Amino acid sequence: MKFVILFLFIIVLFAAAITLGANNDQTVTFNYLIAQSEFRLSTLLAIVLGTGFVLGWLITAVFYLRVRIKLTAVQRRLKKIQKQYDDEVASHRKTQLTSSVPTLPQQ
């Protein structure tokens, strides 16, 4: 089901790109910091949208990786604390068992 939805989304996106490309074939001058160039409007739109998409994914990936690293560190710390807790509970039970063992009166 997920594959079908993704496939339909890609088809719709491709159809929109073809429509934009067919309707925007005029040439425009694009001034950027270093120089200027002549581009077809559809090509310029594709470059700008693609660059924005890639930058958005990169920024999202940075935040995602930072959260995953924090999660791993917290899970490691939790595991360590859980082991300490289990050891203390086991030693506490052991001391309770040894102290509750009745001793024989000595003669």
mmCIF file of N, CA and C in Angstrom:
data_model
loop_
_atom_site.group_PDB
_atom_site.id
_atom_site.type_symbol
_atom_site.label_atom_id
_atom_site.label_comp_id
_atom_site.label_asym_id
_atom_site.label_seq_id
_atom_site.Cartn_x
_atom_site.Cartn_y
_atom_site.Cartn_z
ATOM 1 N N MET A 1 0.820 -1.193 0.000
ATOM 2 C CA MET A 1 0.000 0.000 0.000
ATOM 3 C C MET A 1 0.868 1.263 0.000
ATOM 4 N N LYS A 2 1.916 1.222 0.819
ATOM 5 C CA LYS A 2 2.819 2.366 0.895
ATOM 6 C C LYS A 2 3.491 2.605 -0.462
ATOM 7 N N PHE A 3 3.860 1.516 -1.125
ATOM 8 C CA PHE A 3 4.504 1.618 -2.430
ATOM 9 C C PHE A 3 3.558 2.241 -3.454
ATOM 10 N N VAL A 4 2.297 1.860 -3.415
ATOM 11 C CA VAL A 4 1.311 2.383 -4.367
ATOM 12 C C VAL A 4 1.124 3.886 -4.168
ATOM 13 N N ILE A 5 1.011 4.312 -2.914
ATOM 14 C CA ILE A 5 0.844 5.740 -2.623
ATOM 15 C C ILE A 5 2.072 6.518 -3.076
ATOM 16 N N LEU A 6 3.261 5.991 -2.799
ATOM 17 C CA LEU A 6 4.493 6.650 -3.230
ATOM 18 C C LEU A 6 4.566 6.724 -4.753
ATOM 19 N N PHE A 7 4.191 5.649 -5.421
ATOM 20 C CA PHE A 7 4.206 5.614 -6.877
ATOM 21 C C PHE A 7 3.240 6.648 -7.461
ATOM 22 N N LEU A 8 2.033 6.739 -6.897
ATOM 23 C CA LEU A 8 1.064 7.729 -7.365
ATOM 24 C C LEU A 8 1.557 9.151 -7.122
ATOM 25 N N PHE A 9 2.191 9.374 -5.972
ATOM 26 C CA PHE A 9 2.748 10.694 -5.669
ATOM 27 C C PHE A 9 3.823 11.073 -6.682
ATOM 28 N N ILE A 10 4.681 10.139 -7.033
ATOM 29 C CA ILE A 10 5.746 10.406 -8.008
ATOM 30 C C ILE A 10 5.151 10.703 -9.385
ATOM 31 N N ILE A 11 4.114 9.984 -9.761
ATOM 32 C CA ILE A 11 3.469 10.235 -11.052
ATOM 33 C C ILE A 11 2.853 11.634 -11.083
ATOM 34 N N VAL A 12 2.167 12.021 -10.005
ATOM 35 C CA VAL A 12 1.568 13.362 -9.935
ATOM 36 C C VAL A 12 2.656 14.428 -9.986
ATOM 37 N N LEU A 13 3.742 14.211 -9.256
ATOM 38 C CA LEU A 13 4.852 15.163 -9.251
ATOM 39 C C LEU A 13 5.480 15.277 -10.641
ATOM 40 N N PHE A 14 5.648 14.145 -11.315
ATOM 41 C CA PHE A 14 6.216 14.141 -12.656
ATOM 42 C C PHE A 14 5.293 14.874 -13.634
ATOM 43 N N ALA A 15 3.990 14.659 -13.511
ATOM 44 C CA ALA A 15 3.031 15.341 -14.387
ATOM 45 C C ALA A 15 3.058 16.849 -14.144
ATOM 46 N N ALA A 16 3.166 17.256 -12.893
ATOM 47 C CA ALA A 16 3.251 18.687 -12.582
ATOM 48 C C ALA A 16 4.527 19.285 -13.156
ATOM 49 N N ALA A 17 5.628 18.548 -13.087
ATOM 50 C CA ALA A 17 6.896 19.041 -13.632
ATOM 51 C C ALA A 17 6.819 19.190 -15.150
ATOM 52 N N ILE A 18 6.195 18.243 -15.803
ATOM 53 C CA ILE A 18 6.053 18.338 -17.262
ATOM 54 C C ILE A 18 5.173 19.530 -17.631
ATOM 55 N N THR A 19 4.102 19.734 -16.879
ATOM 56 C CA THR A 19 3.210 20.870 -17.142
ATOM 57 C C THR A 19 3.939 22.192 -16.951
ATOM 58 N N LEU A 20 4.686 22.310 -15.859
ATOM 59 C CA LEU A 20 5.462 23.534 -15.631
ATOM 60 C C LEU A 20 6.506 23.740 -16.719
ATOM 61 N N GLY A 21 7.165 22.669 -17.125
ATOM 62 C CA GLY A 21 8.191 22.780 -18.154
ATOM 63 C C GLY A 21 7.625 23.174 -19.501
ATOM 64 N N ALA A 22 6.459 22.667 -19.824
ATOM 65 C CA ALA A 22 5.848 22.979 -21.118
ATOM 66 C C ALA A 22 5.329 24.414 -21.157
ATOM 67 N N ASN A 23 4.851 24.919 -20.035
ATOM 68 C CA ASN A 23 4.261 26.262 -20.011
ATOM 69 C C ASN A 23 5.276 27.367 -19.732
ATOM 70 N N ASN A 24 6.469 27.037 -19.328
ATOM 71 C CA ASN A 24 7.466 28.049 -18.962
ATOM 72 C C ASN A 24 8.750 27.852 -19.763
ATOM 73 N N ASP A 25 8.657 28.072 -21.064
ATOM 74 C CA ASP A 25 9.836 27.860 -21.902
ATOM 75 C C ASP A 25 10.549 29.159 -22.262
ATOM 76 N N GLN A 26 10.127 30.299 -21.703
ATOM 77 C CA GLN A 26 10.819 31.550 -21.994
ATOM 78 C C GLN A 26 12.155 31.612 -21.244
ATOM 79 N N THR A 27 13.060 32.396 -21.766
ATOM 80 C CA THR A 27 14.390 32.540 -21.190
ATOM 81 C C THR A 27 14.406 33.741 -20.256
ATOM 82 N N VAL A 28 15.028 33.543 -19.081
ATOM 83 C CA VAL A 28 15.144 34.628 -18.102
ATOM 84 C C VAL A 28 16.607 34.779 -17.715
ATOM 85 N N THR A 29 16.964 35.979 -17.283
ATOM 86 C CA THR A 29 18.313 36.236 -16.794
ATOM 87 C C THR A 29 18.294 36.080 -15.285
ATOM 88 N N PHE A 30 19.181 35.238 -14.786
ATOM 89 C CA PHE A 30 19.253 34.978 -13.346
ATOM 90 C C PHE A 30 20.549 35.574 -12.818
ATOM 91 N N ASN A 31 20.430 36.565 -11.927
ATOM 92 C CA ASN A 31 21.596 37.198 -11.311
ATOM 93 C C ASN A 31 21.865 36.533 -9.972
ATOM 94 N N TYR A 32 23.042 35.984 -9.815
ATOM 95 C CA TYR A 32 23.461 35.469 -8.518
ATOM 96 C C TYR A 32 24.715 36.210 -8.103
ATOM 97 N N LEU A 33 25.250 35.917 -6.937
ATOM 98 C CA LEU A 33 26.315 36.743 -6.353
ATOM 99 C C LEU A 33 27.524 36.930 -7.262
ATOM 100 N N ILE A 34 27.954 35.899 -7.920
ATOM 101 C CA ILE A 34 29.206 35.953 -8.670
ATOM 102 C C ILE A 34 29.002 36.401 -10.115
ATOM 103 N N ALA A 35 27.934 35.938 -10.732
ATOM 104 C CA ALA A 35 27.728 36.235 -12.153
ATOM 105 C C ALA A 35 26.232 36.226 -12.457
ATOM 106 N N GLN A 36 25.934 36.194 -13.741
ATOM 107 C CA GLN A 36 24.545 36.064 -14.163
ATOM 108 C C GLN A 36 24.516 35.134 -15.358
ATOM 109 N N SER A 37 23.395 34.457 -15.509
ATOM 110 C CA SER A 37 23.258 33.496 -16.603
ATOM 111 C C SER A 37 21.851 33.559 -17.169
ATOM 112 N N GLU A 38 21.723 33.053 -18.362
ATOM 113 C CA GLU A 38 20.424 32.922 -19.016
ATOM 114 C C GLU A 38 19.951 31.484 -18.820
ATOM 115 N N PHE A 39 18.740 31.338 -18.315
ATOM 116 C CA PHE A 39 18.146 30.019 -18.098
ATOM 117 C C PHE A 39 16.739 30.011 -18.665
ATOM 118 N N ARG A 40 16.284 28.828 -19.068
ATOM 119 C CA ARG A 40 14.860 28.669 -19.335
ATOM 120 C C ARG A 40 14.167 28.692 -17.987
ATOM 121 N N LEU A 41 13.013 29.273 -17.922
ATOM 122 C CA LEU A 41 12.299 29.428 -16.653
ATOM 123 C C LEU A 41 12.008 28.076 -16.003
ATOM 124 N N SER A 42 11.658 27.085 -16.805
ATOM 125 C CA SER A 42 11.376 25.758 -16.247
ATOM 126 C C SER A 42 12.635 25.145 -15.638
ATOM 127 N N THR A 43 13.782 25.342 -16.271
ATOM 128 C CA THR A 43 15.041 24.831 -15.733
ATOM 129 C C THR A 43 15.397 25.538 -14.434
ATOM 130 N N LEU A 44 15.224 26.846 -14.410
ATOM 131 C CA LEU A 44 15.512 27.612 -13.197
ATOM 132 C C LEU A 44 14.599 27.185 -12.050
ATOM 133 N N LEU A 45 13.318 26.983 -12.347
ATOM 134 C CA LEU A 45 12.389 26.496 -11.318
ATOM 135 C C LEU A 45 12.822 25.134 -10.789
ATOM 136 N N ALA A 46 13.205 24.237 -11.678
ATOM 137 C CA ALA A 46 13.633 22.903 -11.259
ATOM 138 C C ALA A 46 14.886 22.971 -10.389
ATOM 139 N N ILE A 47 15.842 23.821 -10.761
ATOM 140 C CA ILE A 47 17.079 23.956 -9.988
ATOM 141 C C ILE A 47 16.791 24.517 -8.602
ATOM 142 N N VAL A 48 15.981 25.571 -8.543
ATOM 143 C CA VAL A 48 15.684 26.201 -7.252
ATOM 144 C C VAL A 48 14.883 25.260 -6.357
ATOM 145 N N LEU A 49 13.863 24.620 -6.898
ATOM 146 C CA LEU A 49 13.061 23.693 -6.099
ATOM 147 C C LEU A 49 13.881 22.478 -5.661
ATOM 148 N N GLY A 50 14.709 21.962 -6.552
ATOM 149 C CA GLY A 50 15.561 20.824 -6.192
ATOM 150 C C GLY A 50 16.567 21.184 -5.115
ATOM 151 N N THR A 51 17.169 22.367 -5.241
ATOM 152 C CA THR A 51 18.124 22.821 -4.223
ATOM 153 C C THR A 51 17.436 23.008 -2.877
ATOM 154 N N GLY A 52 16.252 23.592 -2.885
ATOM 155 C CA GLY A 52 15.500 23.761 -1.642
ATOM 156 C C GLY A 52 15.137 22.429 -1.017
ATOM 157 N N PHE A 53 14.756 21.472 -1.840
ATOM 158 C CA PHE A 53 14.418 20.138 -1.346
ATOM 159 C C PHE A 53 15.625 19.472 -0.701
ATOM 160 N N VAL A 54 16.762 19.521 -1.372
ATOM 161 C CA VAL A 54 17.983 18.904 -0.836
ATOM 162 C C VAL A 54 18.423 19.601 0.451
ATOM 163 N N LEU A 55 18.411 20.925 0.470
ATOM 164 C CA LEU A 55 18.788 21.653 1.688
ATOM 165 C C LEU A 55 17.836 21.333 2.839
ATOM 166 N N GLY A 56 16.558 21.237 2.554
ATOM 167 C CA GLY A 56 15.590 20.877 3.588
ATOM 168 C C GLY A 56 15.868 19.507 4.171
ATOM 169 N N TRP A 57 16.170 18.538 3.315
ATOM 170 C CA TRP A 57 16.490 17.191 3.801
ATOM 171 C C TRP A 57 17.783 17.188 4.598
ATOM 172 N N LEU A 58 18.777 17.950 4.170
ATOM 173 C CA LEU A 58 20.040 17.994 4.913
ATOM 174 C C LEU A 58 19.851 18.596 6.298
ATOM 175 N N ILE A 59 19.096 19.674 6.382
ATOM 176 C CA ILE A 59 18.850 20.297 7.686
ATOM 177 C C ILE A 59 18.060 19.352 8.581
ATOM 178 N N THR A 60 17.059 18.694 8.013
ATOM 179 C CA THR A 60 16.281 17.722 8.781
ATOM 180 C C THR A 60 17.164 16.570 9.240
ATOM 181 N N ALA A 61 18.066 16.113 8.381
ATOM 182 C CA ALA A 61 18.956 15.008 8.742
ATOM 183 C C ALA A 61 19.878 15.391 9.893
ATOM 184 N N VAL A 62 20.360 16.629 9.900
ATOM 185 C CA VAL A 62 21.230 17.078 10.991
ATOM 186 C C VAL A 62 20.487 17.013 12.318
ATOM 187 N N PHE A 63 19.265 17.547 12.352
ATOM 188 C CA PHE A 63 18.489 17.519 13.592
ATOM 189 C C PHE A 63 18.122 16.088 13.983
ATOM 190 N N TYR A 64 17.782 15.262 13.001
ATOM 191 C CA TYR A 64 17.435 13.871 13.274
ATOM 192 C C TYR A 64 18.626 13.118 13.856
ATOM 193 N N LEU A 65 19.800 13.306 13.269
ATOM 194 C CA LEU A 65 20.991 12.625 13.780
ATOM 195 C C LEU A 65 21.340 13.096 15.181
ATOM 196 N N ARG A 66 21.165 14.377 15.448
ATOM 197 C CA ARG A 66 21.450 14.890 16.783
ATOM 198 C C ARG A 66 20.515 14.245 17.814
ATOM 199 N N VAL A 67 19.254 14.115 17.470
ATOM 200 C CA VAL A 67 18.295 13.486 18.381
ATOM 201 C C VAL A 67 18.617 12.005 18.558
ATOM 202 N N ARG A 68 18.996 11.325 17.483
ATOM 203 C CA ARG A 68 19.335 9.897 17.588
ATOM 204 C C ARG A 68 20.574 9.684 18.456
ATOM 205 N N ILE A 69 21.558 10.569 18.347
ATOM 206 C CA ILE A 69 22.759 10.452 19.174
ATOM 207 C C ILE A 69 22.406 10.657 20.639
ATOM 208 N N LYS A 70 21.560 11.650 20.927
ATOM 209 C CA LYS A 70 21.127 11.867 22.311
ATOM 210 C C LYS A 70 20.346 10.659 22.822
ATOM 211 N N LEU A 71 19.485 10.103 21.995
ATOM 212 C CA LEU A 71 18.702 8.937 22.389
ATOM 213 C C LEU A 71 19.603 7.756 22.707
ATOM 214 N N THR A 72 20.617 7.530 21.902
ATOM 215 C CA THR A 72 21.553 6.435 22.149
ATOM 216 C C THR A 72 22.286 6.641 23.463
ATOM 217 N N ALA A 73 22.719 7.861 23.731
ATOM 218 C CA ALA A 73 23.422 8.147 24.984
ATOM 219 C C ALA A 73 22.504 7.933 26.183
ATOM 220 N N VAL A 74 21.261 8.372 26.079
ATOM 221 C CA VAL A 74 20.316 8.200 27.187
ATOM 222 C C VAL A 74 19.986 6.725 27.383
ATOM 223 N N GLN A 75 19.850 5.977 26.302
ATOM 224 C CA GLN A 75 19.583 4.539 26.432
ATOM 225 C C GLN A 75 20.757 3.827 27.094
ATOM 226 N N ARG A 76 21.971 4.224 26.750
ATOM 227 C CA ARG A 76 23.153 3.631 27.373
ATOM 228 C C ARG A 76 23.177 3.934 28.868
ATOM 229 N N ARG A 77 22.876 5.190 29.210
ATOM 230 C CA ARG A 77 22.843 5.588 30.613
ATOM 231 C C ARG A 77 21.732 4.852 31.370
ATOM 232 N N LEU A 78 20.592 4.691 30.731
ATOM 233 C CA LEU A 78 19.483 3.961 31.341
ATOM 234 C C LEU A 78 19.854 2.506 31.594
ATOM 235 N N LYS A 79 20.527 1.901 30.635
ATOM 236 C CA LYS A 79 20.953 0.508 30.796
ATOM 237 C C LYS A 79 21.911 0.374 31.977
ATOM 238 N N LYS A 80 22.834 1.319 32.108
ATOM 239 C CA LYS A 80 23.796 1.300 33.213
ATOM 240 C C LYS A 80 23.078 1.466 34.551
ATOM 241 N N ILE A 81 22.156 2.408 34.630
ATOM 242 C CA ILE A 81 21.412 2.640 35.872
ATOM 243 C C ILE A 81 20.523 1.440 36.185
ATOM 244 N N GLN A 82 19.922 0.842 35.160
ATOM 245 C CA GLN A 82 19.079 -0.342 35.371
ATOM 246 C C GLN A 82 19.906 -1.494 35.921
ATOM 247 N N LYS A 83 21.122 -1.668 35.417
ATOM 248 C CA LYS A 83 22.000 -2.731 35.920
ATOM 249 C C LYS A 83 22.366 -2.461 37.376
ATOM 250 N N GLN A 84 22.694 -1.212 37.711
ATOM 251 C CA GLN A 84 23.000 -0.879 39.105
ATOM 252 C C GLN A 84 21.798 -1.159 39.996
ATOM 253 N N TYR A 85 20.620 -0.798 39.545
ATOM 254 C CA TYR A 85 19.406 -1.030 40.320
ATOM 255 C C TYR A 85 19.178 -2.524 40.523
ATOM 256 N N ASP A 86 19.325 -3.307 39.458
ATOM 257 C CA ASP A 86 19.141 -4.754 39.571
ATOM 258 C C ASP A 86 20.151 -5.365 40.530
ATOM 259 N N ASP A 87 21.400 -4.902 40.487
ATOM 260 C CA ASP A 87 22.424 -5.409 41.400
ATOM 261 C C ASP A 87 22.074 -5.071 42.845
ATOM 262 N N GLU A 88 21.603 -3.856 43.096
ATOM 263 C CA GLU A 88 21.232 -3.464 44.458
ATOM 264 C C GLU A 88 20.035 -4.260 44.955
ATOM 265 N N VAL A 89 19.056 -4.492 44.100
ATOM 266 C CA VAL A 89 17.892 -5.287 44.499
ATOM 267 C C VAL A 89 18.314 -6.710 44.804
ATOM 268 N N ALA A 90 19.179 -7.275 43.978
ATOM 269 C CA ALA A 90 19.645 -8.643 44.208
ATOM 270 C C ALA A 90 20.427 -8.734 45.510
ATOM 271 N N SER A 91 21.302 -7.773 45.788
ATOM 272 C CA SER A 91 22.071 -7.817 47.036
ATOM 273 C C SER A 91 21.160 -7.591 48.240
ATOM 274 N N HIS A 92 20.146 -6.759 48.087
ATOM 275 C CA HIS A 92 19.195 -6.523 49.177
ATOM 276 C C HIS A 92 18.405 -7.796 49.479
ATOM 277 N N ARG A 93 17.974 -8.490 48.443
ATOM 278 C CA ARG A 93 17.245 -9.750 48.641
ATOM 279 C C ARG A 93 18.146 -10.790 49.289
ATOM 280 N N LYS A 94 19.393 -10.799 48.864
ATOM 281 C CA LYS A 94 20.337 -11.771 49.421
ATOM 282 C C LYS A 94 20.539 -11.510 50.913
ATOM 283 N N THR A 95 20.676 -10.244 51.299
ATOM 284 C CA THR A 95 20.858 -9.937 52.723
ATOM 285 C C THR A 95 19.593 -10.243 53.505
ATOM 286 N N GLN A 96 18.430 -10.065 52.926
ATOM 287 C CA GLN A 96 17.187 -10.405 53.609
ATOM 288 C C GLN A 96 17.078 -11.907 53.803
ATOM 289 N N LEU A 97 17.481 -12.667 52.799
ATOM 290 C CA LEU A 97 17.404 -14.122 52.908
ATOM 291 C C LEU A 97 18.377 -14.643 53.956
ATOM 292 N N THR A 98 19.578 -14.109 53.981
ATOM 293 C CA THR A 98 20.563 -14.605 54.952
ATOM 294 C C THR A 98 20.224 -14.160 56.362
ATOM 295 N N SER A 99 19.591 -13.022 56.519
ATOM 296 C CA SER A 99 19.249 -12.570 57.867
ATOM 297 C C SER A 99 17.999 -13.255 58.390
ATOM 298 N N SER A 100 17.167 -13.788 57.521
ATOM 299 C CA SER A 100 15.945 -14.442 57.978
ATOM 300 C C SER A 100 16.120 -15.937 58.198
ATOM 301 N N VAL A 101 17.294 -16.467 57.926
ATOM 302 C CA VAL A 101 17.543 -17.891 58.154
ATOM 303 C C VAL A 101 17.662 -18.121 59.663
ATOM 304 N N PRO A 102 16.834 -18.996 60.191
ATOM 305 C CA PRO A 102 16.917 -19.239 61.642
ATOM 306 C C PRO A 102 18.204 -19.972 61.999
ATOM 307 N N THR A 103 18.737 -19.607 63.093
ATOM 308 C CA THR A 103 19.955 -20.263 63.566
ATOM 309 C C THR A 103 19.597 -21.184 64.724
ATOM 310 N N LEU A 104 20.332 -22.230 64.844
ATOM 311 C CA LEU A 104 20.112 -23.182 65.930
ATOM 312 C C LEU A 104 20.707 -22.640 67.214
ATOM 313 N N PRO A 105 20.015 -22.835 68.284
ATOM 314 C CA PRO A 105 20.589 -22.374 69.546
ATOM 315 C C PRO A 105 21.837 -23.168 69.883
ATOM 316 N N GLN A 106 22.803 -22.507 70.386
ATOM 317 C CA GLN A 106 24.062 -23.164 70.734
ATOM 318 C C GLN A 106 23.995 -23.661 72.169
ATOM 319 N N GLN A 107 24.567 -24.796 72.428
ATOM 320 C CA GLN A 107 24.530 -25.378 73.762
ATOM 321 C C GLN A 107 25.829 -25.294 74.460
#
